[in-house]
PDB file of C-alpha atoms in Angstrom:
ATOM      1  CA  MET A  16      29.202  24.975 -26.791  1.00 62.00           C
ATOM      2  CA  ARG A  17      25.670  24.522 -27.969  1.00 65.00           C
ATOM      3  CA  THR A  18      25.604  20.951 -26.574  1.00 65.00           C
ATOM      4  CA  THR A  19      26.991  22.262 -23.247  1.00 70.00           C
ATOM      5  CA  ARG A  20      24.200  24.768 -22.982  1.00 69.00           C
ATOM      6  CA  GLU A  21      21.503  22.240 -23.985  1.00 71.00           C
ATOM      7  CA  ILE A  22      22.393  19.553 -21.424  1.00 69.00           C
ATOM      8  CA  PRO A  23      21.196  21.514 -18.312  1.00 68.00           C
ATOM      9  CA  ILE A  24      17.998  22.425 -20.164  1.00 64.00           C
ATOM     10  CA  LEU A  25      17.346  18.774 -21.089  1.00 64.00           C
ATOM     11  CA  LEU A  26      18.030  17.714 -17.499  1.00 61.00           C
ATOM     12  CA  VAL A  27      15.491  20.225 -16.203  1.00 61.00           C
ATOM     13  CA  ILE A  28      12.924  19.035 -18.736  1.00 61.00           C
ATOM     14  CA  ALA A  29      13.563  15.396 -17.822  1.00 59.00           C
ATOM     15  CA  LEU A  30      13.242  16.137 -14.096  1.00 56.00           C
ATOM     16  CA  ALA A  31      10.010  18.046 -14.692  1.00 58.00           C
ATOM     17  CA  ILE A  32       8.539  15.166 -16.706  1.00 58.00           C
ATOM     18  CA  ALA A  33       9.517  12.653 -13.981  1.00 51.00           C
ATOM     19  CA  LEU A  34       8.031  14.848 -11.257  1.00 50.00           C
ATOM     20  CA  GLY A  35       4.810  15.258 -13.245  1.00 53.00           C
ATOM     21  CA  ILE A  36       4.452  11.494 -13.851  1.00 53.00           C
ATOM     22  CA  LYS A  37       5.097  10.756 -10.165  1.00 51.00           C
ATOM     23  CA  THR A  38       2.587  13.413  -9.012  1.00 54.00           C
ATOM     24  CA  PHE A  39      -0.287  12.798 -11.391  1.00 53.00           C
ATOM     25  CA  LEU A  40       0.083   9.398 -13.127  1.00 63.00           C
ATOM     26  CA  VAL A  41       2.075   6.558 -11.494  1.00 77.00           C
ATOM     27  CA  GLN A  42       4.607   6.380  -8.658  1.00 85.00           C
ATOM     28  CA  PRO A  43       6.964   3.513  -7.819  1.00 86.00           C
ATOM     29  CA  PHE A  44       7.328   2.307  -4.246  1.00 87.00           C
ATOM     30  CA  VAL A  45       9.837  -0.169  -2.738  1.00 87.00           C
ATOM     31  CA  ILE A  46       8.460  -2.577  -0.158  1.00 87.00           C
ATOM     32  CA  PRO A  47      10.381  -2.541   3.134  1.00 85.00           C
ATOM     33  CA  SER A  48       8.550  -5.275   5.088  1.00 86.00           C
ATOM     34  CA  GLY A  49       6.945  -8.689   4.663  1.00 90.00           C
ATOM     35  CA  SER A  50       3.417  -7.680   5.670  1.00 93.00           C
ATOM     36  CA  MET A  51       2.061  -8.411   2.235  1.00 95.00           C
ATOM     37  CA  GLU A  52       3.910 -11.701   1.558  1.00 94.00           C
ATOM     38  CA  GLN A  53       3.575 -13.846  -0.473  1.00 91.00           C
ATOM     39  CA  THR A  54       1.710 -11.434  -2.713  1.00 95.00           C
ATOM     40  CA  ILE A  55       4.395  -8.775  -2.430  1.00 95.00           C
ATOM     41  CA  ARG A  56       7.834  -9.507  -1.039  1.00 94.00           C
ATOM     42  CA  ILE A  57      10.465  -7.445   0.634  1.00 91.00           C
ATOM     43  CA  ASP A  58      12.270  -5.179  -1.870  1.00 89.00           C
ATOM     44  CA  ASP A  59       9.677  -5.642  -4.563  1.00 92.00           C
ATOM     45  CA  ARG A  60       8.983  -2.501  -6.571  1.00 91.00           C
ATOM     46  CA  VAL A  61       5.264  -1.774  -7.103  1.00 92.00           C
ATOM     47  CA  LEU A  62       3.649   0.822  -9.301  1.00 91.00           C
ATOM     48  CA  VAL A  63       0.795   2.893  -7.822  1.00 92.00           C
ATOM     49  CA  ASP A  64      -1.938   4.399  -9.931  1.00 90.00           C
ATOM     50  CA  LYS A  65      -2.204   8.049  -8.806  1.00 84.00           C
ATOM     51  CA  LEU A  66      -4.384   9.239 -11.676  1.00 83.00           C
ATOM     52  CA  SER A  67      -7.631   7.469 -10.638  1.00 82.00           C
ATOM     53  CA  PRO A  68      -7.989   9.375  -7.304  1.00 76.00           C
ATOM     54  CA  TRP A  69      -8.004  12.642  -9.319  1.00 75.00           C
ATOM     55  CA  VAL A  70     -11.009  11.391 -11.317  1.00 79.00           C
ATOM     56  CA  GLY A  71     -13.119  10.173  -8.339  1.00 82.00           C
ATOM     57  CA  TRP A  72     -11.799   6.637  -7.702  1.00 86.00           C
ATOM     58  CA  GLN A  73     -12.343   5.188  -4.182  1.00 92.00           C
ATOM     59  CA  PRO A  74     -10.918   1.970  -2.919  1.00 95.00           C
ATOM     60  CA  SER A  75     -12.919  -1.243  -3.299  1.00 95.00           C
ATOM     61  CA  ARG A  76     -12.790  -4.287  -1.192  1.00 97.00           C
ATOM     62  CA  GLY A  77      -9.805  -6.555  -2.114  1.00 96.00           C
ATOM     63  CA  GLU A  78      -7.702  -3.814  -3.737  1.00 97.00           C
ATOM     64  CA  VAL A  79      -4.105  -3.266  -2.588  1.00 96.00           C
ATOM     65  CA  VAL A  80      -3.520   0.334  -1.688  1.00 96.00           C
ATOM     66  CA  VAL A  81      -0.727   2.570  -0.564  1.00 94.00           C
ATOM     67  CA  PHE A  82      -1.525   5.178   2.086  1.00 94.00           C
ATOM     68  CA  LYS A  83       0.192   7.687   4.291  1.00 91.00           C
ATOM     69  CA  ASP A  84       0.727   6.686   7.865  1.00 90.00           C
ATOM     70  CA  PRO A  85      -2.526   7.533   9.686  1.00 90.00           C
ATOM     71  CA  GLY A  86      -0.635   8.244  12.881  1.00 85.00           C
ATOM     72  CA  GLY A  87       2.069   6.201  14.522  1.00 82.00           C
ATOM     73  CA  TRP A  88       1.557   3.006  12.621  1.00 87.00           C
ATOM     74  CA  MET A  89       5.188   2.852  11.279  1.00 77.00           C
ATOM     75  CA  ALA A  90       6.753   3.857  14.600  1.00 73.00           C
ATOM     76  CA  GLY A  91       4.919   0.868  16.233  1.00 58.00           C
ATOM     77  CA  ASP A  92       5.678  -1.662  13.546  1.00 59.00           C
ATOM     78  CA  PRO A  93       8.147  -4.271  14.794  1.00 59.00           C
ATOM     79  CA  PHE A  94       8.360  -5.966  11.366  1.00 59.00           C
ATOM     80  CA  LEU A  95       9.442  -2.884   9.434  1.00 58.00           C
ATOM     81  CA  GLU A  96      12.917  -3.513   7.857  1.00 55.00           C
ATOM     82  CA  ALA A  97      14.398  -0.146   7.179  1.00 54.00           C
ATOM     83  CA  THR A  98      17.793   0.240   5.461  1.00 53.00           C
ATOM     84  CA  GLU A  99      20.291   2.680   6.976  1.00 54.00           C
ATOM     85  CA  TYR A 100      22.374   4.788   4.558  1.00 50.00           C
ATOM     86  CA  PRO A 101      25.088   7.295   5.188  1.00 59.00           C
ATOM     87  CA  PRO A 102      23.683  10.869   5.572  1.00 62.00           C
ATOM     88  CA  VAL A 103      24.798  12.096   2.072  1.00 55.00           C
ATOM     89  CA  ILE A 104      23.398   9.010   0.319  1.00 53.00           C
ATOM     90  CA  ARG A 105      20.206   9.228   2.334  1.00 51.00           C
ATOM     91  CA  GLU A 106      19.633  12.845   1.275  1.00 54.00           C
ATOM     92  CA  ALA A 107      20.460  12.085  -2.310  1.00 51.00           C
ATOM     93  CA  ARG A 108      17.992   9.231  -2.347  1.00 47.00           C
ATOM     94  CA  ALA A 109      15.377  11.419  -0.787  1.00 52.00           C
ATOM     95  CA  VAL A 110      15.808  14.004  -3.555  1.00 50.00           C
ATOM     96  CA  LEU A 111      15.701  11.360  -6.298  1.00 47.00           C
ATOM     97  CA  SER A 112      12.597   9.790  -4.739  1.00 52.00           C
ATOM     98  CA  TRP A 113      10.904  13.184  -4.555  1.00 46.00           C
ATOM     99  CA  VAL A 114      11.273  13.753  -8.307  1.00 45.00           C
ATOM    100  CA  GLY A 115      10.357  10.187  -9.140  1.00 42.00           C
ATOM    101  CA  LEU A 116      13.711   8.855 -10.271  1.00 41.00           C
ATOM    102  CA  LEU A 117      13.915   6.369  -7.385  1.00 41.00           C
ATOM    103  CA  PRO A 118      11.070   4.388  -5.770  1.00 44.00           C
ATOM    104  CA  GLU A 119       9.569   5.902  -2.687  1.00 50.00           C
ATOM    105  CA  GLY A 120      10.943   4.055   0.359  1.00 55.00           C
ATOM    106  CA  ASP A 121       9.671   3.515   3.881  1.00 52.00           C
ATOM    107  CA  GLY A 122       9.453   7.199   4.836  1.00 61.00           C
ATOM    108  CA  GLU A 123       5.735   7.513   5.610  1.00 81.00           C
ATOM    109  CA  HIS A 124       3.804   5.140   3.396  1.00 87.00           C
ATOM    110  CA  LEU A 125       2.283   1.691   4.055  1.00 92.00           C
ATOM    111  CA  ILE A 126       0.787  -0.890   1.706  1.00 94.00           C
ATOM    112  CA  LYS A 127      -2.132  -3.095   2.733  1.00 96.00           C
ATOM    113  CA  ARG A 128      -5.265  -4.750   1.308  1.00 97.00           C
ATOM    114  CA  VAL A 129      -8.664  -3.161   1.672  1.00 98.00           C
ATOM    115  CA  ILE A 130     -10.917  -5.567   3.537  1.00 98.00           C
ATOM    116  CA  ALA A 131     -13.963  -3.384   4.260  1.00 98.00           C
ATOM    117  CA  ILE A 132     -15.210   0.032   3.139  1.00 97.00           C
ATOM    118  CA  GLY A 133     -17.503   2.695   4.617  1.00 96.00           C
ATOM    119  CA  GLY A 134     -20.732   1.139   6.157  1.00 97.00           C
ATOM    120  CA  ASP A 135     -19.341  -2.426   6.217  1.00 97.00           C
ATOM    121  CA  THR A 136     -19.304  -4.384   9.490  1.00 97.00           C
ATOM    122  CA  VAL A 137     -16.217  -6.625   9.590  1.00 98.00           C
ATOM    123  CA  VAL A 138     -15.894  -9.285  12.273  1.00 97.00           C
ATOM    124  CA  CYS A 139     -13.301 -11.846  13.319  1.00 96.00           C
ATOM    125  CA  CYS A 140     -14.119 -14.552  13.377  1.00 95.00           C
ATOM    126  CA  ASP A 141     -17.009 -16.954  12.703  1.00 94.00           C
ATOM    127  CA  ALA A 142     -17.251 -20.579  13.780  1.00 94.00           C
ATOM    128  CA  ASP A 143     -15.121 -21.662  10.873  1.00 95.00           C
ATOM    129  CA  GLY A 144     -12.368 -19.113  11.760  1.00 96.00           C
ATOM    130  CA  LEU A 145     -13.247 -16.828   8.821  1.00 97.00           C
ATOM    131  CA  ILE A 146     -13.541 -13.038   8.778  1.00 98.00           C
ATOM    132  CA  THR A 147     -17.077 -12.009   7.941  1.00 97.00           C
ATOM    133  CA  ILE A 148     -18.200  -8.809   6.181  1.00 98.00           C
ATOM    134  CA  ASN A 149     -21.787  -7.857   6.549  1.00 97.00           C
ATOM    135  CA  ASP A 150     -22.463 -11.383   7.945  1.00 96.00           C
ATOM    136  CA  THR A 151     -20.855 -13.035   4.835  1.00 97.00           C
ATOM    137  CA  PRO A 152     -17.778 -15.282   5.348  1.00 97.00           C
ATOM    138  CA  LEU A 153     -14.743 -14.238   3.485  1.00 97.00           C
ATOM    139  CA  ARG A 154     -12.426 -16.830   1.877  1.00 95.00           C
ATOM    140  CA  GLU A 155      -9.015 -15.265   1.141  1.00 96.00           C
ATOM    141  CA  PRO A 156      -6.837 -17.059  -1.394  1.00 95.00           C
ATOM    142  CA  TYR A 157      -4.110 -14.399  -1.139  1.00 96.00           C
ATOM    143  CA  LEU A 158      -3.320 -15.179   2.507  1.00 96.00           C
ATOM    144  CA  HIS A 159       0.253 -16.146   3.414  1.00 96.00           C
ATOM    145  CA  PRO A 160       0.468 -19.954   3.548  1.00 95.00           C
ATOM    146  CA  GLY A 161      -0.171 -21.182   7.067  1.00 94.00           C
ATOM    147  CA  ASN A 162      -1.677 -17.940   8.315  1.00 96.00           C
ATOM    148  CA  ALA A 163      -5.145 -17.794   9.883  1.00 95.00           C
ATOM    149  CA  PRO A 164      -7.357 -14.848   8.792  1.00 96.00           C
ATOM    150  CA  SER A 165      -6.626 -13.350  12.218  1.00 96.00           C
ATOM    151  CA  THR A 166      -5.681 -14.451  15.725  1.00 94.00           C
ATOM    152  CA  LEU A 167      -7.006 -11.153  17.088  1.00 95.00           C
ATOM    153  CA  PRO A 168     -10.776 -10.907  17.553  1.00 95.00           C
ATOM    154  CA  PHE A 169     -12.441  -7.691  16.446  1.00 96.00           C
ATOM    155  CA  GLU A 170     -15.763  -6.212  15.319  1.00 97.00           C
ATOM    156  CA  VAL A 171     -15.774  -2.833  13.515  1.00 97.00           C
ATOM    157  CA  THR A 172     -18.400  -0.961  11.562  1.00 97.00           C
ATOM    158  CA  VAL A 173     -16.338   1.120   9.209  1.00 97.00           C
ATOM    159  CA  PRO A 174     -17.200   4.849   9.232  1.00 97.00           C
ATOM    160  CA  GLU A 175     -17.992   6.462   5.938  1.00 96.00           C
ATOM    161  CA  GLY A 176     -14.978   7.928   4.251  1.00 96.00           C
ATOM    162  CA  ARG A 177     -12.638   5.271   5.740  1.00 97.00           C
ATOM    163  CA  VAL A 178     -11.306   1.798   4.942  1.00 98.00           C
ATOM    164  CA  PHE A 179     -10.347  -1.150   7.109  1.00 98.00           C
ATOM    165  CA  VAL A 180      -7.061  -2.685   5.906  1.00 98.00           C
ATOM    166  CA  LEU A 181      -5.089  -5.843   6.587  1.00 97.00           C
ATOM    167  CA  GLY A 182      -1.833  -7.269   5.319  1.00 96.00           C
ATOM    168  CA  ASP A 183      -1.799 -10.624   3.487  1.00 97.00           C
ATOM    169  CA  HIS A 184       0.874 -11.944   5.897  1.00 97.00           C
ATOM    170  CA  ARG A 185      -1.376 -11.595   8.918  1.00 95.00           C
ATOM    171  CA  SER A 186       1.214 -12.843  11.468  1.00 94.00           C
ATOM    172  CA  ARG A 187       3.667 -10.103  10.343  1.00 93.00           C
ATOM    173  CA  SER A 188       1.353  -7.228   9.631  1.00 93.00           C
ATOM    174  CA  GLN A 189       0.749  -4.238  11.863  1.00 92.00           C
ATOM    175  CA  ASP A 190      -2.588  -3.204  10.412  1.00 95.00           C
ATOM    176  CA  SER A 191      -6.074  -2.030  11.403  1.00 97.00           C
ATOM    177  CA  ARG A 192      -6.366  -4.785  14.006  1.00 96.00           C
ATOM    178  CA  PHE A 193      -3.744  -3.180  16.203  1.00 94.00           C
ATOM    179  CA  TYR A 194      -5.335   0.271  16.407  1.00 95.00           C
ATOM    180  CA  LEU A 195      -8.942  -0.586  17.291  1.00 95.00           C
ATOM    181  CA  ASN A 196      -8.800   1.765  20.310  1.00 93.00           C
ATOM    182  CA  ASP A 197      -7.718   4.743  18.170  1.00 92.00           C
ATOM    183  CA  PRO A 198     -10.263   7.196  16.738  1.00 88.00           C
ATOM    184  CA  GLY A 199     -11.810   5.443  13.746  1.00 92.00           C
ATOM    185  CA  GLN A 200     -11.164   1.967  15.252  1.00 94.00           C
ATOM    186  CA  GLY A 201      -8.050   1.395  13.189  1.00 95.00           C
ATOM    187  CA  THR A 202      -9.583   2.477   9.895  1.00 97.00           C
ATOM    188  CA  VAL A 203      -7.722   4.687   7.361  1.00 97.00           C
ATOM    189  CA  PRO A 204      -9.218   7.972   6.089  1.00 96.00           C
ATOM    190  CA  LEU A 205      -9.643   8.015   2.331  1.00 96.00           C
ATOM    191  CA  ASP A 206      -7.673  11.308   2.146  1.00 93.00           C
ATOM    192  CA  ARG A 207      -4.651   9.395   3.338  1.00 94.00           C
ATOM    193  CA  VAL A 208      -4.858   6.895   0.474  1.00 94.00           C
ATOM    194  CA  VAL A 209      -2.262   7.688  -2.171  1.00 91.00           C
ATOM    195  CA  GLY A 210      -3.541   5.269  -4.805  1.00 92.00           C
ATOM    196  CA  ARG A 211      -4.039   1.673  -5.878  1.00 94.00           C
ATOM    197  CA  ALA A 212      -1.032  -0.645  -6.355  1.00 93.00           C
ATOM    198  CA  VAL A 213      -1.577  -2.165  -9.796  1.00 93.00           C
ATOM    199  CA  VAL A 214       1.564  -4.157 -10.651  1.00 93.00           C
ATOM    200  CA  ILE A 215       4.811  -5.550  -9.218  1.00 94.00           C
ATOM    201  CA  ALA A 216       7.294  -4.069 -11.719  1.00 89.00           C
ATOM    202  CA  TRP A 217      10.534  -5.517 -10.226  1.00 86.00           C
ATOM    203  CA  PRO A 218      12.087  -8.011 -10.030  1.00 89.00           C
ATOM    204  CA  PHE A 219      11.066  -9.345 -13.438  1.00 86.00           C
ATOM    205  CA  ASP A 220      10.669 -12.884 -12.246  1.00 87.00           C
ATOM    206  CA  HIS A 221       7.997 -11.637  -9.795  1.00 87.00           C
ATOM    207  CA  TRP A 222       6.132  -9.449 -12.198  1.00 88.00           C
ATOM    208  CA  THR A 223       2.358  -9.672 -11.803  1.00 91.00           C
ATOM    209  CA  THR A 224      -0.706  -7.480 -11.644  1.00 89.00           C
ATOM    210  CA  LEU A 225      -2.247  -6.990  -8.220  1.00 90.00           C
ATOM    211  CA  ASN A 226      -5.887  -7.925  -7.645  1.00 87.00           C
ATOM    212  CA  GLY A 227      -7.998  -9.785  -5.148  1.00 89.00           C
ATOM    213  CA  VAL A 228     -11.438  -8.333  -5.575  1.00 93.00           C
ATOM    214  CA  GLU A 229     -12.806 -11.671  -6.768  1.00 94.00           C
ATOM    215  CA  ALA A 230     -12.837 -12.911  -3.144  1.00 94.00           C
ATOM    216  CA  PHE A 231     -15.285 -10.203  -2.271  1.00 96.00           C
ATOM    217  CA  VAL A 232     -17.926 -10.650  -5.006  1.00 95.00           C
ATOM    218  CA  ALA A 233     -20.438 -12.302  -2.629  1.00 95.00           C
ATOM    219  CA  VAL A 234     -20.177  -9.612  -0.013  1.00 95.00           C
ATOM    220  CA  PRO A 235     -23.380  -7.632   0.056  1.00 95.00           C
ATOM    221  CA  ASP A 236     -23.758  -3.934   0.519  1.00 92.00           C
ATOM    222  CA  PRO A 237     -24.103  -2.868   4.152  1.00 89.00           C
TER     223      PRO A 237
END
């Protein structure tokens, strides 16, 4: 009888711990599209650092970030591969994701790489076909093989408090380039950024930390 009484209490404690970890420390996300290939593949599980934003972290150029849809990005993404579940399973998965026992799916979050931060002027492209930031060419080793930095021309001066983001698989990424006519010219407000993706946790054979800031070391301040 004592064990029977203790099980619900232990379950409540476990759920509370899981929810606290997801809210304040780290949250898993499952990747529903190929916009970040080959760095991050479809169905990879990534862990996102949610503690740093609480202590003043702001995204840097080259970091991979997860952010909430700034407005209509997911609805207009032809490359998003959503999985359909029966209603009961869908609701159960939503509850388990909410408490942190399942990775967050494709509900309202996107994952991209920060290319430019507030004050930067980002342009595509120079005579060599490279994106420039503050007049400095950017060589991007993380690009999907065979992809050009961009086939869409643009010139954006990023407002303060926002970031300009692109997917590594440029030919399959619906990113800042496609929303240049929106307020903010396709940039994402910092208050929509959930955190920095730090590691691919699953599958094990694809485990790796996520970085890319080295490509940006030569970029000067605006």
